[in-house]
Each structure stands twice: as structure tokens, then as C-alpha cells.
């Protein structure tokens, strides 16, 4: 837990709302339809990469109509403050064999690309029927490893963002919108 000196200090770090709740809802409804179209009635396994994508997964799974199972895995990318250290660790793996599944990985944000690059490489070795990636946010200007999502809802500039599942020091995940964070 990080020390918060005052409620005022906590709130003043939420700099500017970049994406509203309404914009998120609209984009998710569209992404749900896109997924339905791709899989055309075939069952899928939606896999949330925790912790950041738990809110997105909860809304996205209710926007798809194809039969869907839900899975969770935890990939932790280590940060020093708001800067990625490049170290990615799988701290919790899926609890099922994915070889018979059309897997859809659900990610909160692609920044350097390291997390998804590692996770996708690892999951491909398990021979899923197919593997696609849906990301809520993409910061292409920050890419270190070449990685492109199959579906990306919003492209954002190089800001550190919080809310709708995304954290800074584990706080702010419960904001219903995406905002720019600033010290
Ligand atoms: P990557 O491995 O650098 O692509 O980073 C992916 C992970 O870093 C995401 O799943 C987030 O958990 C975290 N991350 C990257 N950028 C941000 C941000 O702006 N706000 C909060 N978390 C971020
Ligand atoms: Mg995070």
C-alpha cells in the first residue's frame, strides 16, 4: 500500500479525463459485435490479463453473444513509479488446457509491447485453435517490441493513464473513466 498524504493530494493527481465512461461503453459495444462477427457462433475463451483488464473483461464479456468461457492469468510488468523496467513475470497461469479453444486475450493497455509479446509466445506453444488479442488502449509511440493487437479500442498519446482497471501504485483502478495521471 502506498501512503496517501491527503484526499486532496490523491484527487489532484487525476489530471484530465481522456476517455469518458460513455465513450468506453460505445467502443465496447462495437468490439463485442466485431468479436461476434469473427467467431460466427463458435465458442471462445476470453482470457483477462490481470490485474489491469478485469474491468474491461467484465464489460466486454457482456457485449459478446457467441458462447464464451472466461479465464484469468496474471502477468506482472514491473514498474518503477510510472516507468516500465522491462521485467515481465507470469504470477498466475490459466487453469485449463487451451488446445481446444479459440482464445481471445483481453488486455488493458499495450505500452512497450513486452507483456503481450511474452504472453502470446507462451500461449502459442500450447496450440490453441486460434489466438487473438483485444486491447482497450494502445500507446504505439512507446513500443519497444513490435506488437499489434487484432482489435484496439483507443489509441492514446504517451501519457501515463489511470482508471477503468488501470492503476498507479495499485490505486485508481476503480475510476469509471480513463484519466491522465500526474504527480
Ligand atoms: P507493456 O508490457 O509495456 O506493453 O505494458 C503493459 C502493462 O503495463 C499493462 O498491462 C499495464 O499494466 C501497464 N501499463 C502500461 N502503461 C500504463 C499506463 O499508462 N497506466 C497504467 N498501467 C500501464
Ligand atoms: Mg498494471
Short mmCIF file of C-alpha atoms in Angstrom, two decimals, residues 33-174:
data_model
loop_
_atom_site.label_atom_id
_atom_site.label_comp_id
_atom_site.label_asym_id
_atom_site.label_seq_id
_atom_site.Cartn_x
_atom_site.Cartn_y
_atom_site.Cartn_z
CA UNK A 33 -20.02 -7.04 -32.42
CA UNK A 34 -16.64 -7.40 -34.11
CA UNK A 35 -15.84 -10.46 -31.98
CA UNK A 36 -19.25 -11.99 -32.78
CA UNK A 37 -18.56 -11.49 -36.47
CA UNK A 38 -15.08 -13.04 -36.35
CA UNK A 39 -16.14 -16.17 -34.45
CA UNK A 40 -19.56 -16.52 -36.09
CA UNK A 41 -21.16 -18.71 -33.41
CA UNK A 42 -18.00 -20.62 -32.46
CA UNK A 43 -17.28 -20.70 -28.71
CA UNK A 44 -14.39 -18.62 -27.39
CA UNK A 45 -12.27 -18.41 -24.27
CA UNK A 46 -11.87 -14.80 -23.12
CA UNK A 47 -8.70 -14.51 -21.07
CA UNK A 48 -8.14 -11.44 -18.91
CA UNK A 49 -4.57 -10.50 -18.18
CA UNK A 50 -4.80 -9.36 -14.58
CA UNK A 51 -4.96 -7.17 -12.85
CA UNK A 52 -5.46 -4.27 -15.24
CA UNK A 53 -8.04 -5.84 -17.54
CA UNK A 54 -10.58 -7.08 -15.00
CA UNK A 55 -12.96 -4.15 -15.52
CA UNK A 56 -12.65 -4.27 -19.32
CA UNK A 57 -13.26 -8.04 -19.37
CA UNK A 58 -16.36 -7.67 -17.20
CA UNK A 59 -17.92 -5.26 -19.69
CA UNK A 60 -16.59 -6.89 -22.86
CA UNK A 61 -17.90 -10.36 -21.97
CA UNK A 62 -21.39 -8.88 -21.67
CA UNK A 63 -21.08 -7.31 -25.12
CA UNK A 64 -20.43 -10.59 -26.96
CA UNK A 65 -23.13 -13.06 -27.97
CA UNK A 66 -21.03 -16.07 -29.02
CA UNK A 67 -20.76 -18.77 -26.31
CA UNK A 68 -17.88 -17.73 -24.10
CA UNK A 69 -15.83 -19.08 -21.24
CA UNK A 70 -13.73 -16.85 -19.02
CA UNK A 71 -10.15 -17.39 -17.92
CA UNK A 72 -7.65 -15.41 -15.90
CA UNK A 73 -3.93 -15.13 -15.85
CA UNK A 74 -1.72 -12.68 -14.07
CA UNK A 75 1.23 -11.09 -15.82
CA UNK A 76 3.05 -8.52 -13.82
CA UNK A 77 5.17 -5.94 -15.59
CA UNK A 78 7.41 -4.30 -13.07
CA UNK A 79 7.32 -0.57 -12.77
CA UNK A 80 9.45 1.94 -11.00
CA UNK A 81 6.89 4.68 -10.45
CA UNK A 82 5.38 5.19 -13.89
CA UNK A 83 8.37 3.76 -15.85
CA UNK A 84 8.45 0.14 -17.09
CA UNK A 85 11.52 -1.85 -16.03
CA UNK A 86 11.04 -4.40 -18.83
CA UNK A 87 10.68 -7.33 -16.43
CA UNK A 88 7.54 -9.41 -17.10
CA UNK A 89 6.54 -12.29 -14.85
CA UNK A 90 3.59 -14.69 -15.06
CA UNK A 91 2.45 -14.82 -11.45
CA UNK A 92 -0.74 -16.85 -12.07
CA UNK A 93 -1.34 -19.15 -15.01
CA UNK A 94 -4.57 -20.31 -16.69
CA UNK A 95 -6.25 -23.28 -15.04
CA UNK A 96 -7.21 -25.07 -18.27
CA UNK A 97 -5.69 -26.67 -21.35
CA UNK A 98 -6.27 -24.19 -24.19
CA UNK A 99 -5.56 -26.59 -27.06
CA UNK A 100 -9.25 -26.90 -27.97
CA UNK A 101 -10.05 -23.20 -27.70
CA UNK A 102 -10.32 -20.08 -29.75
CA UNK A 103 -8.52 -17.83 -27.29
CA UNK A 104 -9.12 -14.09 -27.07
CA UNK A 105 -6.62 -12.33 -24.82
CA UNK A 106 -8.04 -9.25 -23.16
CA UNK A 107 -5.50 -6.58 -22.20
CA UNK A 108 -5.90 -3.13 -20.66
CA UNK A 109 -3.07 -1.35 -22.46
CA UNK A 110 -0.18 -2.05 -24.81
CA UNK A 111 2.75 0.14 -23.92
CA UNK A 112 6.23 -1.23 -24.70
CA UNK A 113 4.61 -4.44 -26.04
CA UNK A 114 6.74 -6.68 -23.83
CA UNK A 115 3.94 -8.19 -21.75
CA UNK A 116 1.81 -9.32 -24.66
CA UNK A 117 4.76 -10.42 -26.70
CA UNK A 118 5.83 -12.76 -23.89
CA UNK A 119 2.32 -13.98 -23.05
CA UNK A 120 1.35 -14.61 -26.70
CA UNK A 121 4.58 -16.51 -27.39
CA UNK A 122 3.98 -18.68 -24.35
CA UNK A 123 0.32 -19.39 -25.18
CA UNK A 124 1.03 -20.23 -28.84
CA UNK A 125 3.24 -23.10 -27.67
CA UNK A 126 0.10 -24.64 -26.14
CA UNK A 127 -1.55 -24.93 -29.58
CA UNK A 128 -4.85 -23.09 -29.22
CA UNK A 129 -7.23 -23.37 -32.22
CA UNK A 130 -6.62 -19.64 -32.68
CA UNK A 131 -5.30 -16.74 -30.63
CA UNK A 132 -6.28 -13.10 -30.93
CA UNK A 133 -5.67 -10.02 -28.80
CA UNK A 134 -8.12 -7.30 -27.85
CA UNK A 135 -6.75 -4.24 -26.08
CA UNK A 136 -8.64 -1.36 -24.58
CA UNK A 137 -5.79 1.13 -25.05
CA UNK A 138 -2.74 1.34 -27.25
CA UNK A 139 0.26 3.65 -26.86
CA UNK A 140 2.10 2.90 -30.14
CA UNK A 141 4.63 5.69 -29.63
CA UNK A 142 6.13 3.77 -26.70
CA UNK A 143 6.65 0.43 -28.43
CA UNK A 144 9.95 -1.40 -27.84
CA UNK A 145 8.81 -4.83 -29.06
CA UNK A 146 6.86 -4.87 -32.31
CA UNK A 147 3.34 -5.94 -31.36
CA UNK A 148 -0.06 -5.25 -32.84
CA UNK A 149 -3.44 -6.16 -31.34
CA UNK A 150 -6.18 -7.63 -33.53
CA UNK A 151 -8.71 -5.25 -32.01
CA UNK A 152 -7.75 -1.99 -30.33
CA UNK A 153 -10.43 0.31 -28.92
CA UNK A 154 -8.47 3.54 -28.34
CA UNK A 155 -5.06 4.84 -29.40
CA UNK A 156 -3.66 7.32 -26.91
CA UNK A 157 -0.60 9.59 -26.77
CA UNK A 158 2.30 8.96 -24.41
CA UNK A 159 0.51 9.72 -21.14
CA UNK A 160 0.52 7.59 -18.03
CA UNK A 161 -3.15 6.80 -17.58
CA UNK A 162 -5.29 5.53 -14.72
CA UNK A 163 -8.84 4.29 -14.20
CA UNK A 164 -11.14 1.61 -15.58
CA UNK A 165 -8.80 -1.09 -14.25
CA UNK A 166 -5.51 0.74 -14.76
CA UNK A 167 -3.53 1.70 -11.71
CA UNK A 168 -0.74 3.79 -10.36
CA UNK A 169 0.72 2.11 -7.29
CA UNK A 170 -2.44 -0.10 -7.19
CA UNK A 171 -4.77 2.87 -6.71
CA UNK A 172 -7.33 4.39 -9.11
CA UNK A 173 -8.40 1.09 -10.76
CA UNK A 174 -12.00 1.81 -9.70
#
